[in-house]
Structures are given as C-alpha cells and as structure tokens.
mmCIF file of C-alpha atoms in Angstrom:
data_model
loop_
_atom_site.group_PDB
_atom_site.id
_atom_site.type_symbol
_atom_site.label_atom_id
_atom_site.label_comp_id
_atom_site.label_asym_id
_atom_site.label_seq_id
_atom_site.Cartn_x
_atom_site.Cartn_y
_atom_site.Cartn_z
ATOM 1 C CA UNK A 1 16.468 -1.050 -27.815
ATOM 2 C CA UNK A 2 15.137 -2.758 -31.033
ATOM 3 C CA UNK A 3 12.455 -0.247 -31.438
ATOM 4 C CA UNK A 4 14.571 2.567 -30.820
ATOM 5 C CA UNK A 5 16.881 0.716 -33.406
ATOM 6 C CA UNK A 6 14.210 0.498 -36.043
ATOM 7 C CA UNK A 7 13.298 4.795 -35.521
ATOM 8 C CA UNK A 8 16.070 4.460 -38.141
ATOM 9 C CA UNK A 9 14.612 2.543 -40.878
ATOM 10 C CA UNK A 10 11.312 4.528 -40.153
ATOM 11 C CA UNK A 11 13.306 7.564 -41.177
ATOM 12 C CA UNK A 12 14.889 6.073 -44.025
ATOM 13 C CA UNK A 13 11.839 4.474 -45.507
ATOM 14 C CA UNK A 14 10.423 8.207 -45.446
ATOM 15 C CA UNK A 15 14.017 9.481 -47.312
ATOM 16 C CA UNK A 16 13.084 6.834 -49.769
ATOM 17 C CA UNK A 17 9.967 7.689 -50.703
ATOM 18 C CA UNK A 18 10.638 11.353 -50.397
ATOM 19 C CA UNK A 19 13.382 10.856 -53.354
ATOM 20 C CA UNK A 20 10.738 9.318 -55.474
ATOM 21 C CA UNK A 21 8.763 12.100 -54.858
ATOM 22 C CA UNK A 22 11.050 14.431 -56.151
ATOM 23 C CA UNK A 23 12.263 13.245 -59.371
ATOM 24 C CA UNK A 24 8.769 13.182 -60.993
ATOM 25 C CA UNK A 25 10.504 15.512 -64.191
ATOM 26 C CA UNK A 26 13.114 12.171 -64.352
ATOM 27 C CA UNK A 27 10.408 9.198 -64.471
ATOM 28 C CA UNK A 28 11.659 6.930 -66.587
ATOM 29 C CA UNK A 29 15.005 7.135 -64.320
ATOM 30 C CA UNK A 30 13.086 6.291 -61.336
ATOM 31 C CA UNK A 31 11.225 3.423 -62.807
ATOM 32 C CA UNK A 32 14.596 1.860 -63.987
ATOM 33 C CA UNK A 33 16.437 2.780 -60.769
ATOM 34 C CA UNK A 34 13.004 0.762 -58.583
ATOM 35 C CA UNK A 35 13.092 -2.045 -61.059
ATOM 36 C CA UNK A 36 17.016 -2.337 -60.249
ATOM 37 C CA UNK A 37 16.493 -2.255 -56.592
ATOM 38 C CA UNK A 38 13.662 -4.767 -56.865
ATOM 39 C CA UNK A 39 15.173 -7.023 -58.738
ATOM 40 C CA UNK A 40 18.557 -6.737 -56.581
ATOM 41 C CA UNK A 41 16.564 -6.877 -53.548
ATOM 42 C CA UNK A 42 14.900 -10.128 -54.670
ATOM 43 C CA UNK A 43 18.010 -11.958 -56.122
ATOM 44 C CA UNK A 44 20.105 -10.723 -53.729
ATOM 45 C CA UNK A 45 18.575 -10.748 -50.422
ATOM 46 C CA UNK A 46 14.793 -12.558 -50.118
ATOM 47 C CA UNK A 47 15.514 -15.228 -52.531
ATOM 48 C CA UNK A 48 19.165 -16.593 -50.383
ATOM 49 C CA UNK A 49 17.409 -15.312 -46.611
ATOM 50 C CA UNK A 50 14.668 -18.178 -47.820
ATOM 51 C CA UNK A 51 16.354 -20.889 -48.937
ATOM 52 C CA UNK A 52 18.585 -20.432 -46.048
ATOM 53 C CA UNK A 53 14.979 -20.906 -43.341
ATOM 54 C CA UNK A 54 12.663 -22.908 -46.155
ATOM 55 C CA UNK A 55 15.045 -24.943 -48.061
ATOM 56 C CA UNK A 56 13.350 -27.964 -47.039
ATOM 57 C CA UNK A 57 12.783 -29.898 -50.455
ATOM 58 C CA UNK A 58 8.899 -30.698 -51.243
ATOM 59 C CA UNK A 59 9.420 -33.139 -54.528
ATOM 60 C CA UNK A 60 12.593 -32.400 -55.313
ATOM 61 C CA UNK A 61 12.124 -28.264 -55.085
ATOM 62 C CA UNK A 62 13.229 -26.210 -52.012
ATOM 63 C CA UNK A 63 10.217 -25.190 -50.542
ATOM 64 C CA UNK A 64 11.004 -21.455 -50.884
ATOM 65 C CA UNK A 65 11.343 -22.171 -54.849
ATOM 66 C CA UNK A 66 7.859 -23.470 -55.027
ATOM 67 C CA UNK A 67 6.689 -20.078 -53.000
ATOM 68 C CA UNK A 68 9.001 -17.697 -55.031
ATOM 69 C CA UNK A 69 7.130 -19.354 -58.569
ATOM 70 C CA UNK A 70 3.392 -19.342 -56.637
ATOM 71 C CA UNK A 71 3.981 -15.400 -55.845
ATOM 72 C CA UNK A 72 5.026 -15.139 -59.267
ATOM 73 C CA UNK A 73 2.224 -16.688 -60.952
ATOM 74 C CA UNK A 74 -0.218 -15.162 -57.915
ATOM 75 C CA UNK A 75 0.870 -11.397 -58.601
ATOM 76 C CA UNK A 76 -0.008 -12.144 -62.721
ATOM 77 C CA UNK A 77 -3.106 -14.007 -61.809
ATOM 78 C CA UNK A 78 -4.401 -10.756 -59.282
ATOM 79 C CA UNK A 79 -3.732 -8.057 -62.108
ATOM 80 C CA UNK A 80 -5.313 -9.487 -64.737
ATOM 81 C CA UNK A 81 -8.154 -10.486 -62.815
ATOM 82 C CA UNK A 82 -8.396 -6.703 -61.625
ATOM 83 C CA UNK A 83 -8.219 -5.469 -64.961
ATOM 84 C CA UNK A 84 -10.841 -7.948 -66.636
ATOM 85 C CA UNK A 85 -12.814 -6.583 -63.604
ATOM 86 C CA UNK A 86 -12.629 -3.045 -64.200
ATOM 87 C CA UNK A 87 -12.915 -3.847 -67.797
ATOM 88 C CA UNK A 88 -16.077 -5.219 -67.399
ATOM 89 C CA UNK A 89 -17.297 -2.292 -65.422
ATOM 90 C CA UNK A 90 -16.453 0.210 -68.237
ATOM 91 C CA UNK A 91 -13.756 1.793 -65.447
ATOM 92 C CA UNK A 92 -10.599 3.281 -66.965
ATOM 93 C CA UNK A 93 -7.099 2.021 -66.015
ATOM 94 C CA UNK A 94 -3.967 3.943 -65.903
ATOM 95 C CA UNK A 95 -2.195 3.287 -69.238
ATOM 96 C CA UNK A 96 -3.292 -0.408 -68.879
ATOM 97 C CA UNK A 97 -3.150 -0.993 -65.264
ATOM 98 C CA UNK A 98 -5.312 -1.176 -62.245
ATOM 99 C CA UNK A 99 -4.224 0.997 -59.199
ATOM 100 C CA UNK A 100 -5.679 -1.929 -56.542
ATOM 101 C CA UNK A 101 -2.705 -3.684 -58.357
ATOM 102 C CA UNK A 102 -0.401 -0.719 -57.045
ATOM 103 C CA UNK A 103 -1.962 -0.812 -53.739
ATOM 104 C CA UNK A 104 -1.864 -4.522 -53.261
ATOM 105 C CA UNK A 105 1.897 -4.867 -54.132
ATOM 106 C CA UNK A 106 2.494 -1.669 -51.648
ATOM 107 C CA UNK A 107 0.611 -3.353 -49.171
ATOM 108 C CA UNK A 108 2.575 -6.533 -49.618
ATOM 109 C CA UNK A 109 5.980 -3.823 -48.988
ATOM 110 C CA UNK A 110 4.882 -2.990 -45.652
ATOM 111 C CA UNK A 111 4.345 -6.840 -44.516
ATOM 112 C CA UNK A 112 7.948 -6.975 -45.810
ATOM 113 C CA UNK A 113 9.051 -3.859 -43.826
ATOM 114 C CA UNK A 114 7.013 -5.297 -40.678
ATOM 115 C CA UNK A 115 9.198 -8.856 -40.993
ATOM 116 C CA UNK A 116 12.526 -6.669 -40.731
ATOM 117 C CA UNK A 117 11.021 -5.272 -37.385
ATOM 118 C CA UNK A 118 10.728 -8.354 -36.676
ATOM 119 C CA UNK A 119 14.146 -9.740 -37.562
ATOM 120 C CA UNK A 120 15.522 -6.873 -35.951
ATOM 121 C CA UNK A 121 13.961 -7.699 -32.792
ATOM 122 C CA UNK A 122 14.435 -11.315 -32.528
ATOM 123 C CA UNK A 123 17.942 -10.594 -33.462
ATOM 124 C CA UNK A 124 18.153 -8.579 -30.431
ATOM 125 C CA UNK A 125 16.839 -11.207 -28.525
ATOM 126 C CA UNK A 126 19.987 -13.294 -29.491
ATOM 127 C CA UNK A 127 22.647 -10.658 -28.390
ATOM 128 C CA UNK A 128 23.405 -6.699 -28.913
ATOM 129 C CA UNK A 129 26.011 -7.286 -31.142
ATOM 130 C CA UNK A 130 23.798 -9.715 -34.105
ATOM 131 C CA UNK A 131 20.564 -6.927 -33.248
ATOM 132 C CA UNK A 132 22.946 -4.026 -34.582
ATOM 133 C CA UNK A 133 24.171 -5.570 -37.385
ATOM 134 C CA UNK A 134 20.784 -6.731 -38.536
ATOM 135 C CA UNK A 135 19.494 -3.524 -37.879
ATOM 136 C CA UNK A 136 22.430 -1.524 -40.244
ATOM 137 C CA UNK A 137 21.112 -4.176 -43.393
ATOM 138 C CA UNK A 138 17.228 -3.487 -42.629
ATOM 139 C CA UNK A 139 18.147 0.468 -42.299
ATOM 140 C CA UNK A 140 20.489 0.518 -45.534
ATOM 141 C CA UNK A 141 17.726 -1.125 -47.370
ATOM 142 C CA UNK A 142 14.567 0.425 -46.368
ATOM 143 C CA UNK A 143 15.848 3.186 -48.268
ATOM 144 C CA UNK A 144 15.115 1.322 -51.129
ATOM 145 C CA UNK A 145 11.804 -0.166 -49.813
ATOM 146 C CA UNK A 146 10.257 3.378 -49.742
ATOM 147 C CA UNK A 147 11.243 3.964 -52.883
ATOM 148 C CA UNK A 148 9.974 1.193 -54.305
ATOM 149 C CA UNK A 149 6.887 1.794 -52.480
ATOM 150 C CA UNK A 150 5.765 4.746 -53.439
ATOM 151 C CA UNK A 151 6.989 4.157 -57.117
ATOM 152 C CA UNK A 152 4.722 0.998 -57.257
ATOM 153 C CA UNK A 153 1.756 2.920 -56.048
ATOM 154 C CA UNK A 154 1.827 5.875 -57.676
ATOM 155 C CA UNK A 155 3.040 4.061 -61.283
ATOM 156 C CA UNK A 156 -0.359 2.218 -60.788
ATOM 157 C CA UNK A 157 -2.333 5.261 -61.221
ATOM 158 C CA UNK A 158 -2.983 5.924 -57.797
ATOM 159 C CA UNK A 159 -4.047 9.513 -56.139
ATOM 160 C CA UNK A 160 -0.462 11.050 -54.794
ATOM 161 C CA UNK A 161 -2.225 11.098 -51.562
ATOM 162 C CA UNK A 162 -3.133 7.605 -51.551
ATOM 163 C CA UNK A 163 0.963 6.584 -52.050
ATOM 164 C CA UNK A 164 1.984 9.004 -49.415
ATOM 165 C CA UNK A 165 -0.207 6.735 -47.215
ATOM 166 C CA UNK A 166 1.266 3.010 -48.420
ATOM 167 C CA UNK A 167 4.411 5.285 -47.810
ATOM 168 C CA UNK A 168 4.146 6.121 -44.161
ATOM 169 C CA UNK A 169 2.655 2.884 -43.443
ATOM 170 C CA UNK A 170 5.668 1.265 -44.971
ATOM 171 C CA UNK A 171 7.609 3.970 -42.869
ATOM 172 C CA UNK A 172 5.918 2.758 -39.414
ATOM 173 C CA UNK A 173 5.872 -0.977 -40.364
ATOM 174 C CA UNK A 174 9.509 -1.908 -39.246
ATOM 175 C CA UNK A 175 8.748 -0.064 -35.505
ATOM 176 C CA UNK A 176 5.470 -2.297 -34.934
ATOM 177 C CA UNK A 177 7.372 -5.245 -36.208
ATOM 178 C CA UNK A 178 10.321 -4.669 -33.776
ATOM 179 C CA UNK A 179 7.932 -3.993 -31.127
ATOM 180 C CA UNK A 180 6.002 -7.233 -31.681
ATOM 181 C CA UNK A 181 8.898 -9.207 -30.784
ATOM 182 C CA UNK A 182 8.631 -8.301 -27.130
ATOM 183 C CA UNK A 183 5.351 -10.725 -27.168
ATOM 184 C CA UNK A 184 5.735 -13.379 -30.297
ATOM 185 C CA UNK A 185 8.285 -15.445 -31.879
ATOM 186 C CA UNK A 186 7.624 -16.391 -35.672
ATOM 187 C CA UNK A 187 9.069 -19.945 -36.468
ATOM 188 C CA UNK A 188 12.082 -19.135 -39.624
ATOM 189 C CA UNK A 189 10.552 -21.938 -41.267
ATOM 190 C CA UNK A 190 7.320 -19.849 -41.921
ATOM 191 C CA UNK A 191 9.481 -16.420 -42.152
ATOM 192 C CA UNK A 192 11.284 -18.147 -44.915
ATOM 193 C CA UNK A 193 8.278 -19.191 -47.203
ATOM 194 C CA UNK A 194 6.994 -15.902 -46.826
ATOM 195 C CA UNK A 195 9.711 -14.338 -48.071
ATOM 196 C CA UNK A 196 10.351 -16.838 -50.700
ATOM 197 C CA UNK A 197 6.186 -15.907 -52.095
ATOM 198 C CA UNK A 198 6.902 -12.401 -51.777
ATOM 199 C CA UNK A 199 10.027 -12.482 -54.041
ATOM 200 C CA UNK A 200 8.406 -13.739 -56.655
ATOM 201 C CA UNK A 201 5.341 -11.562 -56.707
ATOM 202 C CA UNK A 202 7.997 -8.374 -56.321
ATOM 203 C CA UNK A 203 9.970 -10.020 -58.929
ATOM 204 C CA UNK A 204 6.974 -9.708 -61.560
ATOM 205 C CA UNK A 205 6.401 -6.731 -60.804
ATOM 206 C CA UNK A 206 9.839 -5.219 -61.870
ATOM 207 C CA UNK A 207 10.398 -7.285 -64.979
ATOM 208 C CA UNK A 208 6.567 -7.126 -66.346
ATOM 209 C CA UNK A 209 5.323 -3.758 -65.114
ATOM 210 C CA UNK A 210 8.056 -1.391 -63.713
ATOM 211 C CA UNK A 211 11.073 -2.310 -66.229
ATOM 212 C CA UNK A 212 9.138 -2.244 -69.102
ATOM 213 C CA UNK A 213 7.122 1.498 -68.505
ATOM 214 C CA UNK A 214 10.709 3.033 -67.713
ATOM 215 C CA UNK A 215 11.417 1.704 -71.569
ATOM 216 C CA UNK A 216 8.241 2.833 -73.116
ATOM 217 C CA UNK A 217 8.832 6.615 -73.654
ATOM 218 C CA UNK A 218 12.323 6.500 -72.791
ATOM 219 C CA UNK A 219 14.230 3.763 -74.012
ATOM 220 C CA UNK A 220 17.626 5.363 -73.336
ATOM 221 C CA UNK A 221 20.897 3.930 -71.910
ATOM 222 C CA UNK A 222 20.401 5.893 -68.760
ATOM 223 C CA UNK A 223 17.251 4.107 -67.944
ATOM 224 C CA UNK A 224 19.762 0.932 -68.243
ATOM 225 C CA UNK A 225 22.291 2.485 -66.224
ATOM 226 C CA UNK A 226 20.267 3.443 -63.703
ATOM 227 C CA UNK A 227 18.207 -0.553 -63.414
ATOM 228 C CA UNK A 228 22.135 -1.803 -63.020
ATOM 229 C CA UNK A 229 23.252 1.075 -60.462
ATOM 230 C CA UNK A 230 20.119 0.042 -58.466
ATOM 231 C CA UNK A 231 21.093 -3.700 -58.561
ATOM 232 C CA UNK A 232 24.542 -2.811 -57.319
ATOM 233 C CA UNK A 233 23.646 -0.773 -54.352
ATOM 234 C CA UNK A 234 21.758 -3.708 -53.466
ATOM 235 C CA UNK A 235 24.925 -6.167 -53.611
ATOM 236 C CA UNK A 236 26.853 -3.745 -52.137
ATOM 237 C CA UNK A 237 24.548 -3.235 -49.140
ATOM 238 C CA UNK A 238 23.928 -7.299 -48.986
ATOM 239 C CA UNK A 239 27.772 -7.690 -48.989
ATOM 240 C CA UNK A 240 28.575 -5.074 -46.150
ATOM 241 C CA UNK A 241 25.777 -6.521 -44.039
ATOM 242 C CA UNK A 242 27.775 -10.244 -44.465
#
C-alpha cells in the first residue's frame, strides 16, 4: 500500500519538473517562484519536522540547529571549493557557478525525496489512516521538489539532459524509500538531524544562488511576487497536512 501510495508523488515530482521545463521564456519567474518554495519548504516544514525528532540540546543549541548552520556553512564551503577548482584548471563556469554544485544539491533532493518514502512507509506501519495523511503532505509537496530540482540543476549550467536525469531520479526516490520500509526502520533521532543539515544547505542555496540570479536581469516586482506566492503554497500545504 505505501508504495502504491508513493506512485503519486512519483508522478507529481515529474509534473514538477515538467513545469520548470516549460517556462524557460519566464526564467527569472521560475527562479523566484523555486527560491520561494525552498525557502518555504525549509522554514516551514524541515526546519519544525527536526526540532520536533533532534531537539535534543548539545550546549545549549537543539541539535537540529547546529545541523541546519553546518549544512549551511557545508553547501558555501563545497561551491567555492568547486569553483577555486575549476578555476585553477582554466575550466569555464556558468555565469560564476560550477554545475557539480547543481548536481550535488539535486542529488541531496532525491535523499530528501527518498526520506518521504520513507516517512510514508513507516507511517503506514503505524495505521492506514496516519500513512494517508502523510502521504497527501509528501504528494502536495513533491510538486515543488521537482521543481526545485530541475531548476537547481539546470541554473548550475548543467546539460538539459543531465537535469532530466536528477529529475527522474528525484521522481523514483520516494517509491524506493517507501519500499525500503518493508525491511529497515531509521531511528527519528537520526531522520531529524538529517533533515535539520539539509535545510540549511537548501536554505543557501535559495538566498545566495537562486534568489539572487532571478534579480540579476530581472529585478521586477513579479519576480517578488512570485518568491512570496511560492512561500505561501508551502504554508498552505504545511497547514492542510496539520
């Protein structure tokens, strides 16, 4: 049943990304609109779902506080080590930025996208009723995740080929993760820290990459419009899941 469940966020992950696809004449829209949803998706869903499993204090700081700053700093550390690297090797970024950047952040989606699986499926294990309503939240927002993932690929100067792949992987990664459950149980402690590190790497992404290349050639209210509408349909997702 959970895997069945999850054929529906593999279909909207796809929808997702297929939308990004499509607006390519509207960029600067899309970047504003992913940097909304990331930033929503961050504030409004990893950042409380962590506290809530790692909010053990370590020195004073939750736990998942100390993760969501290391991804932070991690995620700047990895792309300017990338670019001093291609630098060095006379190799030519994409307006300033290194697609293994892209790649690695789209890589770290579909580890996201395999957790819901996962939630899905152990929330199945508790009782039909908690497995369907932590299925609609993971379906409603995996939307979003393919969005973001192909946006975060293909911003990074990657082939279009090359973010249809992060795409379908992200696509695929919810039905492994729900099928996983049948044969192990991750403790929430650990499902909490990871979410808390991958927060904060996502969260640098959108406010120093994606938010500030949706301003550069357009900085019109639109682009604003569209970072807040993004945000909301993140709240309002996060609030019909409660």
């Amino acid at each position: 049943m959970a895997v069945f469940v999850a054929l529906g966020a593999f279909l909207m992950t796809l929808a997702g990304g297929w939308t990004a696809q499509r607006v390519t004449d509207r960029r600067h829209l899309v970047l504003g609109l992913a940097g909304g949803l990331m930033l929503g998706v961050v504030g409004l869903d990893l950042l409380p779902e962590a506290l809530d499993t790692a909010g053990t204090p370590v020195f004073g700081v939750p736990a998942a506080l100390l993760l969501f700053v290391a991804g932070f700093l991690l995620a700047h550390l990895v792309e300017r080590l990338l670019a001093v690297r291609q630098a060095a090797h006379g190799a030519g970024e994409h307006d300033g930025r290194a697609p293994e950047v892209g790649l690695t952040a789209a890589a770290a989606m579909v580890g996201h996208s395999a957790m819901d699986g996962v939630a899905i499926g152990a929330a199945f294990q508790v009782g039909g009723g908690m497995g369907l309503a932590v299925a609609m939240a993971v379906i409603a927002h995996d939307f979003a995740d393919g969005f973001n993932t192909y946006t975060i690929a293909s911003v990074y100067g990657n082939a279009r080929r090359r973010a249809q792949a992060m795409l379908v992987a992200d696509a695929v990664a919810p039905v492994a993760g729900a099928a996983c459950t049948s044969f192990v149980t991750i403790p929430q402690q650990l499902l909490g820290g990871y979410l808390g590190f991958f927060g904060g790497a996502l969260l640098y992404l959108a406010a120093a990459e994606i938010l500030p290349e949706a301003h550069h050639d357009h900085p019109a209210r639109s682009t604003v419009l569209c970072t807040i509408a993004g945000a909301a349909f993140i709240w309002l997702v996060v609030g019909l899941a409660a």
